[in-house]
Amino acid sequence: MSPISTLEHRSARRSRGSAWRPLALAFGAVLGALGILWMYRFFIRTVDGQTLDAVGLAQAKSMGGGRLDTVTTAILDNLPAASIILAAIIVGLVAFVGKRWTPALWAVITAVAANLATQLLKYTVFTRPDLGVETPGNNSFPSGHTTLAASAAAAVTLAVPPRWRPLAAALGGTFAFVSGASTVVNLWHRPADVAAALLVVGTVSALTAIPVLIHESRHPEPAGGGAAKVLSNRRFWSTVTLAIAALSVVAAFVFPQLPLGSLSMTGSDGVDTRGFWSGVAASSAVAYTVSWAGLLLLSRPRR
């Protein structure tokens, strides 16, 4: 086989190998949308679901949630806005320095669309019926704070070159989870609000990532080496995110089965915080599952 034929064969094989990614992203968007609808149907429209969510919020309060000092509260309150500003700076630098104008444009569209979707769902589409459960009556599903933080992370992940996406996706999933969990600790949101917001961002990102992948398939970039190869190792970060997601799923089911008071952070015997920790673990599972899926679909394996 001649060198030209070999190159053509490798190019065709690479093209076939990446053709499934847009389809997988579209399928992931469908799964994400169905997940949001299921969560709304269970956690908002049923007594059992509202009760589970209310328990998580009540136990966060029993652990001292909502009594944070002024400085900490201010930091948490400004974290989503700060993340959007930081993401805008990073996306702008990547677009300008790396001439990645198309991915940067779709990154901006992702952030805007995700936040608009959350506000539309919360204030127009979804309503919270009064089912007799002792919980704040206002509808806070999905969480706007979590959406801001997660959409900022998603925008950065889409904007950076594929060789840096494993690192960006892993760190972005961690940032989104921590931001979401902090809203529960500070009694701003129920655990389901956080998980739903993460799914909203994941669903929107899956759709907007499709034109980004198509663009990058037509304008491939060098794989890179040095720091990029070490810090953004695809296999390492995919293993880490998948392991955390799996452990979080297990924890979400195991925590409620533990002896009463075993997870108390207050030091008082008999304080039940199992529902809170189960909700936090469930949010972690969603965050890292979305992160893992994005990592696999938006980055290229090294050849």
PDB file of C-alpha atoms in Angstrom:
ATOM      1  CA  MET A   1       0.000   0.000   0.000  1.00  0.00           C
ATOM      2  CA  SER A   2       1.414   3.415  -0.961  1.00  0.00           C
ATOM      3  CA  PRO A   3       1.973   6.142   1.660  1.00  0.00           C
ATOM      4  CA  ILE A   4      -0.933   8.158   0.218  1.00  0.00           C
ATOM      5  CA  SER A   5      -3.243   5.158   0.363  1.00  0.00           C
ATOM      6  CA  THR A   6      -2.160   4.485   3.919  1.00  0.00           C
ATOM      7  CA  LEU A   7      -2.960   8.046   4.939  1.00  0.00           C
ATOM      8  CA  GLU A   8      -6.326   7.883   3.204  1.00  0.00           C
ATOM      9  CA  HIS A   9      -7.081   4.571   4.926  1.00  0.00           C
ATOM     10  CA  ARG A  10      -6.198   5.999   8.356  1.00  0.00           C
ATOM     11  CA  SER A  11      -8.268   9.114   7.684  1.00  0.00           C
ATOM     12  CA  ALA A  12     -11.288   7.043   6.673  1.00  0.00           C
ATOM     13  CA  ARG A  13     -10.906   4.784   9.713  1.00  0.00           C
ATOM     14  CA  ARG A  14     -10.659   7.815  12.012  1.00  0.00           C
ATOM     15  CA  SER A  15     -13.755   9.311  10.394  1.00  0.00           C
ATOM     16  CA  ARG A  16     -15.738   6.088  10.881  1.00  0.00           C
ATOM     17  CA  GLY A  17     -14.489   5.812  14.442  1.00  0.00           C
ATOM     18  CA  SER A  18     -15.793   9.272  15.352  1.00  0.00           C
ATOM     19  CA  ALA A  19     -19.065   9.136  13.397  1.00  0.00           C
ATOM     20  CA  TRP A  20     -20.873   7.545  16.334  1.00  0.00           C
ATOM     21  CA  ARG A  21     -20.122  10.412  18.697  1.00  0.00           C
ATOM     22  CA  PRO A  22     -22.793  12.852  17.438  1.00  0.00           C
ATOM     23  CA  LEU A  23     -25.357  10.033  17.577  1.00  0.00           C
ATOM     24  CA  ALA A  24     -24.274   9.158  21.101  1.00  0.00           C
ATOM     25  CA  LEU A  25     -24.577  12.818  22.119  1.00  0.00           C
ATOM     26  CA  ALA A  26     -28.091  13.026  20.677  1.00  0.00           C
ATOM     27  CA  PHE A  27     -29.032   9.849  22.540  1.00  0.00           C
ATOM     28  CA  GLY A  28     -27.522  11.285  25.712  1.00  0.00           C
ATOM     29  CA  ALA A  29     -29.611  14.432  25.320  1.00  0.00           C
ATOM     30  CA  VAL A  30     -32.755  12.308  25.084  1.00  0.00           C
ATOM     31  CA  LEU A  31     -31.764  10.383  28.216  1.00  0.00           C
ATOM     32  CA  GLY A  32     -31.063  13.640  30.033  1.00  0.00           C
ATOM     33  CA  ALA A  33     -34.456  15.086  29.112  1.00  0.00           C
ATOM     34  CA  LEU A  34     -36.208  11.896  30.213  1.00  0.00           C
ATOM     35  CA  GLY A  35     -34.258  11.983  33.468  1.00  0.00           C
ATOM     36  CA  ILE A  36     -35.438  15.533  34.180  1.00  0.00           C
ATOM     37  CA  LEU A  37     -39.046  14.591  33.478  1.00  0.00           C
ATOM     38  CA  TRP A  38     -38.801  11.511  35.701  1.00  0.00           C
ATOM     39  CA  MET A  39     -37.305  13.532  38.536  1.00  0.00           C
ATOM     40  CA  TYR A  40     -40.059  16.125  38.240  1.00  0.00           C
ATOM     41  CA  ARG A  41     -42.718  13.442  38.173  1.00  0.00           C
ATOM     42  CA  PHE A  42     -41.341  11.705  41.276  1.00  0.00           C
ATOM     43  CA  PHE A  43     -39.752  14.400  43.451  1.00  0.00           C
ATOM     44  CA  ILE A  44     -42.278  17.149  42.760  1.00  0.00           C
ATOM     45  CA  ARG A  45     -45.547  15.412  41.923  1.00  0.00           C
ATOM     46  CA  THR A  46     -45.593  12.572  44.473  1.00  0.00           C
ATOM     47  CA  VAL A  47     -45.782  12.531  48.269  1.00  0.00           C
ATOM     48  CA  ASP A  48     -42.902  10.053  48.563  1.00  0.00           C
ATOM     49  CA  GLY A  49     -40.666  12.156  46.361  1.00  0.00           C
ATOM     50  CA  GLN A  50     -41.439  15.417  48.123  1.00  0.00           C
ATOM     51  CA  THR A  51     -40.877  13.725  51.474  1.00  0.00           C
ATOM     52  CA  LEU A  52     -37.447  12.374  50.497  1.00  0.00           C
ATOM     53  CA  ASP A  53     -36.373  15.770  49.214  1.00  0.00           C
ATOM     54  CA  ALA A  54     -37.742  17.559  52.285  1.00  0.00           C
ATOM     55  CA  VAL A  55     -35.901  15.160  54.591  1.00  0.00           C
ATOM     56  CA  GLY A  56     -32.587  15.950  52.900  1.00  0.00           C
ATOM     57  CA  LEU A  57     -33.165  19.680  53.321  1.00  0.00           C
ATOM     58  CA  ALA A  58     -34.349  19.354  56.932  1.00  0.00           C
ATOM     59  CA  GLN A  59     -31.327  17.261  57.876  1.00  0.00           C
ATOM     60  CA  ALA A  60     -29.009  19.811  56.276  1.00  0.00           C
ATOM     61  CA  LYS A  61     -30.567  22.363  58.616  1.00  0.00           C
ATOM     62  CA  SER A  62     -30.083  20.078  61.628  1.00  0.00           C
ATOM     63  CA  MET A  63     -26.373  19.892  60.791  1.00  0.00           C
ATOM     64  CA  GLY A  64     -26.037  23.656  61.018  1.00  0.00           C
ATOM     65  CA  GLY A  65     -26.924  24.495  57.420  1.00  0.00           C
ATOM     66  CA  GLY A  66     -28.108  28.024  56.827  1.00  0.00           C
ATOM     67  CA  ARG A  67     -26.134  29.319  59.822  1.00  0.00           C
ATOM     68  CA  LEU A  68     -22.949  30.027  57.940  1.00  0.00           C
ATOM     69  CA  ASP A  69     -21.021  33.203  58.679  1.00  0.00           C
ATOM     70  CA  THR A  70     -21.507  36.299  56.555  1.00  0.00           C
ATOM     71  CA  VAL A  71     -18.267  35.885  54.607  1.00  0.00           C
ATOM     72  CA  THR A  72     -18.981  32.245  53.708  1.00  0.00           C
ATOM     73  CA  THR A  73     -22.547  33.054  52.693  1.00  0.00           C
ATOM     74  CA  ALA A  74     -21.345  35.906  50.496  1.00  0.00           C
ATOM     75  CA  ILE A  75     -18.809  33.621  48.801  1.00  0.00           C
ATOM     76  CA  LEU A  76     -21.431  30.958  48.098  1.00  0.00           C
ATOM     77  CA  ASP A  77     -23.919  33.542  46.896  1.00  0.00           C
ATOM     78  CA  ASN A  78     -21.434  35.060  44.435  1.00  0.00           C
ATOM     79  CA  LEU A  79     -19.853  31.781  43.327  1.00  0.00           C
ATOM     80  CA  PRO A  80     -22.151  31.157  40.316  1.00  0.00           C
ATOM     81  CA  ALA A  81     -21.756  34.695  38.965  1.00  0.00           C
ATOM     82  CA  ALA A  82     -18.004  34.553  39.512  1.00  0.00           C
ATOM     83  CA  SER A  83     -17.832  31.213  37.679  1.00  0.00           C
ATOM     84  CA  ILE A  84     -19.628  32.705  34.679  1.00  0.00           C
ATOM     85  CA  ILE A  85     -17.211  35.635  34.574  1.00  0.00           C
ATOM     86  CA  LEU A  86     -14.188  33.340  34.870  1.00  0.00           C
ATOM     87  CA  ALA A  87     -15.582  31.035  32.186  1.00  0.00           C
ATOM     88  CA  ALA A  88     -16.146  34.012  29.865  1.00  0.00           C
ATOM     89  CA  ILE A  89     -12.512  35.055  30.320  1.00  0.00           C
ATOM     90  CA  ILE A  90     -11.217  31.539  29.623  1.00  0.00           C
ATOM     91  CA  VAL A  91     -13.476  31.039  26.600  1.00  0.00           C
ATOM     92  CA  GLY A  92     -12.442  34.436  25.232  1.00  0.00           C
ATOM     93  CA  LEU A  93      -8.739  33.681  25.659  1.00  0.00           C
ATOM     94  CA  VAL A  94      -9.094  30.255  24.042  1.00  0.00           C
ATOM     95  CA  ALA A  95     -10.988  31.752  21.101  1.00  0.00           C
ATOM     96  CA  PHE A  96      -8.506  34.582  20.600  1.00  0.00           C
ATOM     97  CA  VAL A  97      -5.239  32.740  21.183  1.00  0.00           C
ATOM     98  CA  GLY A  98      -6.220  29.403  19.661  1.00  0.00           C
ATOM     99  CA  LYS A  99      -8.478  30.827  16.928  1.00  0.00           C
ATOM    100  CA  ARG A 100     -11.252  28.530  18.150  1.00  0.00           C
ATOM    101  CA  TRP A 101     -14.084  30.889  17.290  1.00  0.00           C
ATOM    102  CA  THR A 102     -16.684  28.268  16.404  1.00  0.00           C
ATOM    103  CA  PRO A 103     -16.275  26.173  19.589  1.00  0.00           C
ATOM    104  CA  ALA A 104     -16.229  29.395  21.633  1.00  0.00           C
ATOM    105  CA  LEU A 105     -19.483  30.533  20.035  1.00  0.00           C
ATOM    106  CA  TRP A 106     -21.164  27.232  20.854  1.00  0.00           C
ATOM    107  CA  ALA A 107     -19.756  27.399  24.367  1.00  0.00           C
ATOM    108  CA  VAL A 108     -21.509  30.735  24.882  1.00  0.00           C
ATOM    109  CA  ILE A 109     -24.702  29.346  23.360  1.00  0.00           C
ATOM    110  CA  THR A 110     -24.497  26.406  25.772  1.00  0.00           C
ATOM    111  CA  ALA A 111     -24.292  28.609  28.854  1.00  0.00           C
ATOM    112  CA  VAL A 112     -27.084  30.918  27.712  1.00  0.00           C
ATOM    113  CA  ALA A 113     -29.391  28.091  26.584  1.00  0.00           C
ATOM    114  CA  ALA A 114     -28.893  26.051  29.781  1.00  0.00           C
ATOM    115  CA  ASN A 115     -29.747  28.974  32.033  1.00  0.00           C
ATOM    116  CA  LEU A 116     -32.737  29.970  29.924  1.00  0.00           C
ATOM    117  CA  ALA A 117     -33.968  26.364  29.994  1.00  0.00           C
ATOM    118  CA  THR A 118     -33.716  26.222  33.789  1.00  0.00           C
ATOM    119  CA  GLN A 119     -35.605  29.481  34.244  1.00  0.00           C
ATOM    120  CA  LEU A 120     -38.263  28.405  31.753  1.00  0.00           C
ATOM    121  CA  LEU A 121     -38.742  25.031  33.423  1.00  0.00           C
ATOM    122  CA  LYS A 122     -38.792  26.488  36.932  1.00  0.00           C
ATOM    123  CA  TYR A 123     -41.160  29.403  36.377  1.00  0.00           C
ATOM    124  CA  THR A 124     -43.263  28.362  33.397  1.00  0.00           C
ATOM    125  CA  VAL A 125     -43.369  24.598  32.874  1.00  0.00           C
ATOM    126  CA  PHE A 126     -42.975  23.013  36.313  1.00  0.00           C
ATOM    127  CA  THR A 127     -45.212  23.675  39.306  1.00  0.00           C
ATOM    128  CA  ARG A 128     -45.024  22.267  42.835  1.00  0.00           C
ATOM    129  CA  PRO A 129     -48.391  21.012  44.150  1.00  0.00           C
ATOM    130  CA  ASP A 130     -49.197  21.148  47.853  1.00  0.00           C
ATOM    131  CA  LEU A 131     -49.253  17.477  48.890  1.00  0.00           C
ATOM    132  CA  GLY A 132     -49.188  18.104  52.626  1.00  0.00           C
ATOM    133  CA  VAL A 133     -45.432  17.671  52.996  1.00  0.00           C
ATOM    134  CA  GLU A 134     -43.712  20.089  55.372  1.00  0.00           C
ATOM    135  CA  THR A 135     -41.374  21.848  52.956  1.00  0.00           C
ATOM    136  CA  PRO A 136     -41.071  25.324  51.435  1.00  0.00           C
ATOM    137  CA  GLY A 137     -43.944  25.736  49.017  1.00  0.00           C
ATOM    138  CA  ASN A 138     -42.095  27.624  46.302  1.00  0.00           C
ATOM    139  CA  ASN A 139     -40.893  25.680  43.283  1.00  0.00           C
ATOM    140  CA  SER A 140     -37.085  25.680  43.190  1.00  0.00           C
ATOM    141  CA  PHE A 141     -36.707  22.847  40.671  1.00  0.00           C
ATOM    142  CA  PRO A 142     -34.210  22.993  38.881  1.00  0.00           C
ATOM    143  CA  SER A 143     -31.581  25.023  40.771  1.00  0.00           C
ATOM    144  CA  GLY A 144     -30.586  28.245  39.042  1.00  0.00           C
ATOM    145  CA  HIS A 145     -27.398  28.606  41.115  1.00  0.00           C
ATOM    146  CA  THR A 146     -26.241  25.127  40.150  1.00  0.00           C
ATOM    147  CA  THR A 147     -27.094  25.734  36.503  1.00  0.00           C
ATOM    148  CA  LEU A 148     -24.950  28.868  36.425  1.00  0.00           C
ATOM    149  CA  ALA A 149     -21.933  27.049  37.849  1.00  0.00           C
ATOM    150  CA  ALA A 150     -22.366  23.869  35.790  1.00  0.00           C
ATOM    151  CA  SER A 151     -22.989  25.768  32.544  1.00  0.00           C
ATOM    152  CA  ALA A 152     -19.798  27.757  33.110  1.00  0.00           C
ATOM    153  CA  ALA A 153     -17.872  24.491  33.467  1.00  0.00           C
ATOM    154  CA  ALA A 154     -19.558  23.075  30.359  1.00  0.00           C
ATOM    155  CA  ALA A 155     -18.707  26.176  28.340  1.00  0.00           C
ATOM    156  CA  VAL A 156     -15.026  25.898  29.212  1.00  0.00           C
ATOM    157  CA  THR A 157     -15.016  22.182  28.362  1.00  0.00           C
ATOM    158  CA  LEU A 158     -16.494  22.832  24.921  1.00  0.00           C
ATOM    159  CA  ALA A 159     -14.227  25.771  24.166  1.00  0.00           C
ATOM    160  CA  VAL A 160     -10.854  24.204  24.955  1.00  0.00           C
ATOM    161  CA  PRO A 161      -9.086  21.957  22.424  1.00  0.00           C
ATOM    162  CA  PRO A 162      -9.943  18.225  22.578  1.00  0.00           C
ATOM    163  CA  ARG A 163      -6.569  17.373  24.143  1.00  0.00           C
ATOM    164  CA  TRP A 164      -7.463  19.424  27.231  1.00  0.00           C
ATOM    165  CA  ARG A 165     -11.073  18.241  27.592  1.00  0.00           C
ATOM    166  CA  PRO A 166     -10.443  15.263  29.902  1.00  0.00           C
ATOM    167  CA  LEU A 167      -8.979  17.606  32.514  1.00  0.00           C
ATOM    168  CA  ALA A 168     -11.618  20.291  31.895  1.00  0.00           C
ATOM    169  CA  ALA A 169     -14.495  17.813  32.133  1.00  0.00           C
ATOM    170  CA  ALA A 170     -13.202  16.226  35.360  1.00  0.00           C
ATOM    171  CA  LEU A 171     -12.535  19.538  37.083  1.00  0.00           C
ATOM    172  CA  GLY A 172     -15.761  21.002  35.726  1.00  0.00           C
ATOM    173  CA  GLY A 173     -17.817  18.122  37.096  1.00  0.00           C
ATOM    174  CA  THR A 174     -16.197  18.586  40.499  1.00  0.00           C
ATOM    175  CA  PHE A 175     -16.863  22.329  40.481  1.00  0.00           C
ATOM    176  CA  ALA A 176     -20.493  21.828  39.450  1.00  0.00           C
ATOM    177  CA  PHE A 177     -21.053  19.245  42.200  1.00  0.00           C
ATOM    178  CA  VAL A 178     -19.454  21.352  44.932  1.00  0.00           C
ATOM    179  CA  SER A 179     -21.418  24.416  43.848  1.00  0.00           C
ATOM    180  CA  GLY A 180     -24.668  22.465  43.845  1.00  0.00           C
ATOM    181  CA  ALA A 181     -24.015  20.789  47.191  1.00  0.00           C
ATOM    182  CA  SER A 182     -23.259  24.162  48.757  1.00  0.00           C
ATOM    183  CA  THR A 183     -26.759  25.370  47.885  1.00  0.00           C
ATOM    184  CA  VAL A 184     -28.224  22.471  49.874  1.00  0.00           C
ATOM    185  CA  VAL A 185     -25.904  23.103  52.818  1.00  0.00           C
ATOM    186  CA  ASN A 186     -26.941  26.750  52.811  1.00  0.00           C
ATOM    187  CA  LEU A 187     -30.626  25.701  52.590  1.00  0.00           C
ATOM    188  CA  TRP A 188     -31.225  27.389  49.244  1.00  0.00           C
ATOM    189  CA  HIS A 189     -32.189  24.230  47.371  1.00  0.00           C
ATOM    190  CA  ARG A 190     -33.348  20.666  47.853  1.00  0.00           C
ATOM    191  CA  PRO A 191     -31.093  17.829  46.626  1.00  0.00           C
ATOM    192  CA  ALA A 192     -33.363  17.076  43.640  1.00  0.00           C
ATOM    193  CA  ASP A 193     -33.098  20.696  42.496  1.00  0.00           C
ATOM    194  CA  VAL A 194     -29.341  20.283  42.199  1.00  0.00           C
ATOM    195  CA  ALA A 195     -29.457  16.962  40.352  1.00  0.00           C
ATOM    196  CA  ALA A 196     -32.071  18.303  37.915  1.00  0.00           C
ATOM    197  CA  ALA A 197     -29.955  21.381  37.155  1.00  0.00           C
ATOM    198  CA  LEU A 198     -26.967  19.165  36.387  1.00  0.00           C
ATOM    199  CA  LEU A 199     -29.124  17.165  33.987  1.00  0.00           C
ATOM    200  CA  VAL A 200     -30.362  20.353  32.305  1.00  0.00           C
ATOM    201  CA  VAL A 201     -26.795  21.454  31.637  1.00  0.00           C
ATOM    202  CA  GLY A 202     -25.820  17.964  30.490  1.00  0.00           C
ATOM    203  CA  THR A 203     -28.774  17.775  28.102  1.00  0.00           C
ATOM    204  CA  VAL A 204     -28.122  21.179  26.542  1.00  0.00           C
ATOM    205  CA  SER A 205     -24.387  20.520  26.329  1.00  0.00           C
ATOM    206  CA  ALA A 206     -24.960  17.218  24.543  1.00  0.00           C
ATOM    207  CA  LEU A 207     -26.912  19.017  21.819  1.00  0.00           C
ATOM    208  CA  THR A 208     -24.545  21.969  21.395  1.00  0.00           C
ATOM    209  CA  ALA A 209     -21.510  19.669  21.383  1.00  0.00           C
ATOM    210  CA  ILE A 210     -22.658  18.050  18.136  1.00  0.00           C
ATOM    211  CA  PRO A 211     -21.786  21.027  15.862  1.00  0.00           C
ATOM    212  CA  VAL A 212     -18.534  21.444  17.795  1.00  0.00           C
ATOM    213  CA  LEU A 213     -17.530  17.844  17.017  1.00  0.00           C
ATOM    214  CA  ILE A 214     -18.500  18.258  13.377  1.00  0.00           C
ATOM    215  CA  HIS A 215     -16.401  21.424  13.149  1.00  0.00           C
ATOM    216  CA  GLU A 216     -13.410  19.756  14.778  1.00  0.00           C
ATOM    217  CA  SER A 217     -13.659  16.747  12.499  1.00  0.00           C
ATOM    218  CA  ARG A 218     -13.245  19.121   9.546  1.00  0.00           C
ATOM    219  CA  HIS A 219     -10.511  21.161  11.231  1.00  0.00           C
ATOM    220  CA  PRO A 220      -8.427  18.672  13.229  1.00  0.00           C
ATOM    221  CA  GLU A 221      -5.819  19.953  15.644  1.00  0.00           C
ATOM    222  CA  PRO A 222      -2.522  18.355  16.673  1.00  0.00           C
ATOM    223  CA  ALA A 223      -2.721  15.978  19.602  1.00  0.00           C
ATOM    224  CA  GLY A 224      -0.161  17.925  21.594  1.00  0.00           C
ATOM    225  CA  GLY A 225       2.367  16.668  24.079  1.00  0.00           C
ATOM    226  CA  GLY A 226       4.260  17.708  27.164  1.00  0.00           C
ATOM    227  CA  ALA A 227       1.952  19.200  29.794  1.00  0.00           C
ATOM    228  CA  ALA A 228      -1.172  18.434  27.776  1.00  0.00           C
ATOM    229  CA  LYS A 229      -0.263  14.766  27.582  1.00  0.00           C
ATOM    230  CA  VAL A 230       0.465  14.456  31.293  1.00  0.00           C
ATOM    231  CA  LEU A 231      -2.269  16.637  32.796  1.00  0.00           C
ATOM    232  CA  SER A 232      -5.066  15.670  30.444  1.00  0.00           C
ATOM    233  CA  ASN A 233      -4.637  11.916  30.151  1.00  0.00           C
ATOM    234  CA  ARG A 234      -7.981  10.630  28.857  1.00  0.00           C
ATOM    235  CA  ARG A 235      -7.776   7.151  30.353  1.00  0.00           C
ATOM    236  CA  PHE A 236      -6.797   8.441  33.789  1.00  0.00           C
ATOM    237  CA  TRP A 237      -9.561  11.041  34.062  1.00  0.00           C
ATOM    238  CA  SER A 238     -12.222   8.750  32.615  1.00  0.00           C
ATOM    239  CA  THR A 239     -11.297   6.131  35.220  1.00  0.00           C
ATOM    240  CA  VAL A 240     -11.403   8.690  38.039  1.00  0.00           C
ATOM    241  CA  THR A 241     -14.760  10.195  37.065  1.00  0.00           C
ATOM    242  CA  LEU A 242     -16.379   6.821  36.436  1.00  0.00           C
ATOM    243  CA  ALA A 243     -15.103   5.488  39.770  1.00  0.00           C
ATOM    244  CA  ILE A 244     -16.469   8.493  41.666  1.00  0.00           C
ATOM    245  CA  ALA A 245     -19.812   8.206  39.864  1.00  0.00           C
ATOM    246  CA  ALA A 246     -20.072   4.494  40.704  1.00  0.00           C
ATOM    247  CA  LEU A 247     -19.114   5.029  44.347  1.00  0.00           C
ATOM    248  CA  SER A 248     -21.649   7.860  44.589  1.00  0.00           C
ATOM    249  CA  VAL A 249     -24.433   5.626  43.296  1.00  0.00           C
ATOM    250  CA  VAL A 250     -23.555   2.982  45.873  1.00  0.00           C
ATOM    251  CA  ALA A 251     -23.357   5.590  48.631  1.00  0.00           C
ATOM    252  CA  ALA A 252     -26.758   7.035  47.737  1.00  0.00           C
ATOM    253  CA  PHE A 253     -28.323   3.623  48.415  1.00  0.00           C
ATOM    254  CA  VAL A 254     -26.095   2.587  51.332  1.00  0.00           C
ATOM    255  CA  PHE A 255     -26.321   5.756  53.449  1.00  0.00           C
ATOM    256  CA  PRO A 256     -30.030   5.309  54.340  1.00  0.00           C
ATOM    257  CA  GLN A 257     -29.270   1.761  55.555  1.00  0.00           C
ATOM    258  CA  LEU A 258     -26.579   2.814  58.033  1.00  0.00           C
ATOM    259  CA  PRO A 259     -27.275   2.934  61.795  1.00  0.00           C
ATOM    260  CA  LEU A 260     -28.995   6.077  63.011  1.00  0.00           C
ATOM    261  CA  GLY A 261     -26.518   8.831  63.852  1.00  0.00           C
ATOM    262  CA  SER A 262     -23.574   7.183  62.098  1.00  0.00           C
ATOM    263  CA  LEU A 263     -23.166  10.079  59.671  1.00  0.00           C
ATOM    264  CA  SER A 264     -23.737  12.911  62.127  1.00  0.00           C
ATOM    265  CA  MET A 265     -21.343  15.831  61.822  1.00  0.00           C
ATOM    266  CA  THR A 266     -22.654  17.535  64.955  1.00  0.00           C
ATOM    267  CA  GLY A 267     -21.290  15.023  67.441  1.00  0.00           C
ATOM    268  CA  SER A 268     -24.762  14.494  68.939  1.00  0.00           C
ATOM    269  CA  ASP A 269     -25.822  10.868  69.145  1.00  0.00           C
ATOM    270  CA  GLY A 270     -28.995  10.002  67.346  1.00  0.00           C
ATOM    271  CA  VAL A 271     -28.947  12.907  64.895  1.00  0.00           C
ATOM    272  CA  ASP A 272     -30.173  11.513  61.584  1.00  0.00           C
ATOM    273  CA  THR A 273     -28.345  12.941  58.560  1.00  0.00           C
ATOM    274  CA  ARG A 274     -28.588   9.890  56.327  1.00  0.00           C
ATOM    275  CA  GLY A 275     -31.117  11.498  53.983  1.00  0.00           C
ATOM    276  CA  PHE A 276     -28.902  14.544  53.497  1.00  0.00           C
ATOM    277  CA  TRP A 277     -25.835  12.471  52.667  1.00  0.00           C
ATOM    278  CA  SER A 278     -27.847  10.239  50.363  1.00  0.00           C
ATOM    279  CA  GLY A 279     -29.071  13.296  48.459  1.00  0.00           C
ATOM    280  CA  VAL A 280     -25.544  14.702  48.218  1.00  0.00           C
ATOM    281  CA  ALA A 281     -24.257  11.346  46.946  1.00  0.00           C
ATOM    282  CA  ALA A 282     -27.025  11.224  44.329  1.00  0.00           C
ATOM    283  CA  SER A 283     -26.058  14.705  43.111  1.00  0.00           C
ATOM    284  CA  SER A 284     -22.428  13.588  42.954  1.00  0.00           C
ATOM    285  CA  ALA A 285     -23.458  10.566  40.886  1.00  0.00           C
ATOM    286  CA  VAL A 286     -25.244  12.799  38.357  1.00  0.00           C
ATOM    287  CA  ALA A 287     -22.386  15.318  38.181  1.00  0.00           C
ATOM    288  CA  TYR A 288     -19.659  12.754  37.594  1.00  0.00           C
ATOM    289  CA  THR A 289     -21.727  10.612  35.236  1.00  0.00           C
ATOM    290  CA  VAL A 290     -22.338  13.650  33.021  1.00  0.00           C
ATOM    291  CA  SER A 291     -18.660  14.564  33.343  1.00  0.00           C
ATOM    292  CA  TRP A 292     -17.561  11.040  32.402  1.00  0.00           C
ATOM    293  CA  ALA A 293     -19.867  10.896  29.380  1.00  0.00           C
ATOM    294  CA  GLY A 294     -18.708  14.293  28.153  1.00  0.00           C
ATOM    295  CA  LEU A 295     -15.087  13.321  28.674  1.00  0.00           C
ATOM    296  CA  LEU A 296     -15.438  10.213  26.517  1.00  0.00           C
ATOM    297  CA  LEU A 297     -17.481  11.822  23.763  1.00  0.00           C
ATOM    298  CA  LEU A 298     -15.669  15.130  23.441  1.00  0.00           C
ATOM    299  CA  SER A 299     -12.048  14.030  23.695  1.00  0.00           C
ATOM    300  CA  ARG A 300     -10.038  11.826  21.377  1.00  0.00           C
ATOM    301  CA  PRO A 301      -8.108   8.742  22.473  1.00  0.00           C
ATOM    302  CA  ARG A 302      -4.402   8.964  21.819  1.00  0.00           C
ATOM    303  CA  ARG A 303      -3.200   6.913  18.875  1.00  0.00           C
TER     304      ARG A 303
END
